[in-house]
Coordinates of N, CA and C in Angstrom, one line a residue:
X69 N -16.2 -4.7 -4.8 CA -16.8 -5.9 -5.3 C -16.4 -7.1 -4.4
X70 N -17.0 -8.2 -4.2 CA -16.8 -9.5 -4.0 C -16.7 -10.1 -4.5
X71 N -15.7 -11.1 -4.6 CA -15.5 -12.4 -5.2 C -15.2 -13.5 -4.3
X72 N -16.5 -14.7 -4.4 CA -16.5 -15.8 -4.1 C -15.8 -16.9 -4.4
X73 N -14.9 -17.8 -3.6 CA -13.8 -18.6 -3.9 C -14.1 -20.1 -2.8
X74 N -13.8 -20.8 -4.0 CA -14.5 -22.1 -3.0 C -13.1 -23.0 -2.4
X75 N -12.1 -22.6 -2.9 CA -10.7 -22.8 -2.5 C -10.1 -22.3 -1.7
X76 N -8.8 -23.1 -1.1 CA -7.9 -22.1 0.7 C -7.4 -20.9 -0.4
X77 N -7.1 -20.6 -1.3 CA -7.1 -19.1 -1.5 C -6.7 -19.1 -3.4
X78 N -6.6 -17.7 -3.6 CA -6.4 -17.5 -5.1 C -5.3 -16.9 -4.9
X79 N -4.3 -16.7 -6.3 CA -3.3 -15.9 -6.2 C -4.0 -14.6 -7.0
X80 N -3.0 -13.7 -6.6 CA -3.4 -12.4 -6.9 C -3.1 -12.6 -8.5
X81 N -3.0 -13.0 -9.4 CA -2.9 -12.3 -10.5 C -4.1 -12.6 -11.2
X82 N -4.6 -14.1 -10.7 CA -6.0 -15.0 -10.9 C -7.1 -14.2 -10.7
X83 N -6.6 -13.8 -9.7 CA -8.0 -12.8 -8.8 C -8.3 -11.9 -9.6
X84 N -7.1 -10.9 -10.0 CA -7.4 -9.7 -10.8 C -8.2 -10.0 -12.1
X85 N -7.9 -11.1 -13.2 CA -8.6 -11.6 -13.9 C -10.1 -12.6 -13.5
X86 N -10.4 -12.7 -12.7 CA -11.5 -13.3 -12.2 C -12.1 -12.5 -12.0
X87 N -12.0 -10.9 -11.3 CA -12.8 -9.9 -11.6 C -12.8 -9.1 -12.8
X88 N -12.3 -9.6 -13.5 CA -12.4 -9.0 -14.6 C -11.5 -7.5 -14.9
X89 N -10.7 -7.3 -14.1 CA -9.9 -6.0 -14.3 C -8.7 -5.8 -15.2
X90 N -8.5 -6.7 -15.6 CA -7.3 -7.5 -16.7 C -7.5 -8.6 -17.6
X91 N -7.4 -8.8 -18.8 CA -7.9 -8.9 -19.8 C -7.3 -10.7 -19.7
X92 N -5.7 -10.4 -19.7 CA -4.9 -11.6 -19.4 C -4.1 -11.7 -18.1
X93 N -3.4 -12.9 -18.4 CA -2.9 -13.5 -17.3 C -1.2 -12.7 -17.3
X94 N -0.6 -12.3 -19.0 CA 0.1 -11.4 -19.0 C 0.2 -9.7 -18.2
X95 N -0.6 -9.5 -18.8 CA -1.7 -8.1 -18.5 C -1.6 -8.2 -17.0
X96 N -2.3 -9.3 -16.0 CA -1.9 -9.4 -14.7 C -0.6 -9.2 -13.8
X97 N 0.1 -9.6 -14.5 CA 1.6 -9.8 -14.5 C 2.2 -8.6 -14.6
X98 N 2.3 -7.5 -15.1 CA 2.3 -6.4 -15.5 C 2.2 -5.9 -14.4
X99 N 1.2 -5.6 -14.8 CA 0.3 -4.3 -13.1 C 0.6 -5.1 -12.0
X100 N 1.1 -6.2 -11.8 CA 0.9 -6.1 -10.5 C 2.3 -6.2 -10.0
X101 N 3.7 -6.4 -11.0 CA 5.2 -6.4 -10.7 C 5.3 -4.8 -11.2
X102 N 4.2 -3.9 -11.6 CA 5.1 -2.5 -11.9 C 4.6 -1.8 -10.7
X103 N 4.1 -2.4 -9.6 CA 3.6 -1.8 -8.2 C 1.9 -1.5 -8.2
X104 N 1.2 -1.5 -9.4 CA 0.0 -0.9 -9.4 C -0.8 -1.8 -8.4
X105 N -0.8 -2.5 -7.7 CA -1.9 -3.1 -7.6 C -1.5 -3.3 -6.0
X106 N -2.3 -3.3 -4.7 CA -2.3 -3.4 -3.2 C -3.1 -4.4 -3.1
X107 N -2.4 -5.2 -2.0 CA -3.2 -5.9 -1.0 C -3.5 -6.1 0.1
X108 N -4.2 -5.6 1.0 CA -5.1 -5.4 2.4 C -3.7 -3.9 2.4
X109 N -4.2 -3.3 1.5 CA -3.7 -1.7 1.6 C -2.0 -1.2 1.5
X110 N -1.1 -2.5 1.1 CA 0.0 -2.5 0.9 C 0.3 -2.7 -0.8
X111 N 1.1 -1.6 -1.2 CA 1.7 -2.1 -2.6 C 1.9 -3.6 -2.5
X112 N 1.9 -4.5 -3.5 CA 2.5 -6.1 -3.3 C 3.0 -6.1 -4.9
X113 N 3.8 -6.6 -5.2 CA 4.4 -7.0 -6.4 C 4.7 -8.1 -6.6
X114 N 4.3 -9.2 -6.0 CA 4.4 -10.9 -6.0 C 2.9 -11.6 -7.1
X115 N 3.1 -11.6 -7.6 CA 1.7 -11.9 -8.7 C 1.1 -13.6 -8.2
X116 N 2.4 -14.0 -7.5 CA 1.6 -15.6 -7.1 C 1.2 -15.2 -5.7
X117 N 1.1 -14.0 -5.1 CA 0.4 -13.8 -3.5 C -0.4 -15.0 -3.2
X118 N -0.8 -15.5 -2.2 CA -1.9 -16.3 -2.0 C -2.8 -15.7 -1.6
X119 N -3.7 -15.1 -2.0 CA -5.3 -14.2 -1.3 C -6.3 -15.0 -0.8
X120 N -6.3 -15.1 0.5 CA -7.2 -15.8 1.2 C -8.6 -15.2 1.6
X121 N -9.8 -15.6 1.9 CA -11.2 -14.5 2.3 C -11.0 -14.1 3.7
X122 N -11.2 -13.1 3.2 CA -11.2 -11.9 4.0 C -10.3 -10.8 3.5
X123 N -9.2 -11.3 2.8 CA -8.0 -10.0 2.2 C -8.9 -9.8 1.4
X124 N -8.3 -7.9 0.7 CA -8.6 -7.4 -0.2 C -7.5 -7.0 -1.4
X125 N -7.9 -7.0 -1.8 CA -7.1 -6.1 -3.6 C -7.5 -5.1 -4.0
X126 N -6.8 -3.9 -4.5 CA -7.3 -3.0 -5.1 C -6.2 -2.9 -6.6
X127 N -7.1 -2.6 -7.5 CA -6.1 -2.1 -8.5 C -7.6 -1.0 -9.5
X128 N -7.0 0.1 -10.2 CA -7.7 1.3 -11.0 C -8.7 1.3 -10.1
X129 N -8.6 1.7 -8.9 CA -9.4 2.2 -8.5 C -10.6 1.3 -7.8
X130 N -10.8 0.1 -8.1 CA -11.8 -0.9 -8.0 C -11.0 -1.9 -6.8
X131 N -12.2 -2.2 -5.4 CA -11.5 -2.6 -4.4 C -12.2 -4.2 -4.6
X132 N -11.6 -5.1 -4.1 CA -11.9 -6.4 -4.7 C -12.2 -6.9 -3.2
X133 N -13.0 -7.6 -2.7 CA -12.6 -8.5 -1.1 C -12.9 -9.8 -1.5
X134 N -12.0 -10.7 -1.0 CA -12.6 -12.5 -1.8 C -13.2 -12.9 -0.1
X135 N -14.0 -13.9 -0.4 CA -14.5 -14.3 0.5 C -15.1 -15.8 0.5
X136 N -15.3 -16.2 1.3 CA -15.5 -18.1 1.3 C -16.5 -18.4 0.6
X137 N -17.2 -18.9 -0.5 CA -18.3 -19.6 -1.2 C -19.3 -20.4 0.0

């Protein structure tokens, strides 16, 4: 999936909740300091990452790409 961002970037925990793959901002926080969750194909465990367009995220399976509005 794609997600549109009209900002220099999203943090990963935002992101994961902007696509809808986590419910909260807790929930985010979670999955993504217990290792679940990659960005541009690396484990990351930093929940304030900055995700800029063009990176990707993956977490259960669902691959996320953000990209410029």
């Amino acid at each position: 999936m794609e997600i549109e961002i009209v900002t220099e970037f999203i943090k990963l925990d935002s992101l994961l909740k902007l696509a809808g793959l986590v419910y909260t901002g807790g929930e985010a926080k979670e999955v993504v300091q217990a290792g679940k969750v990659r960005y541009n194909g690396e484990v990351c465990t930093q929940r304030g990452k900055k995700v800029y367009p063009e990176d990707t995220a993956e977490y259960a399976g669902q691959l996320i790409k953000v990209v410029k509005a």
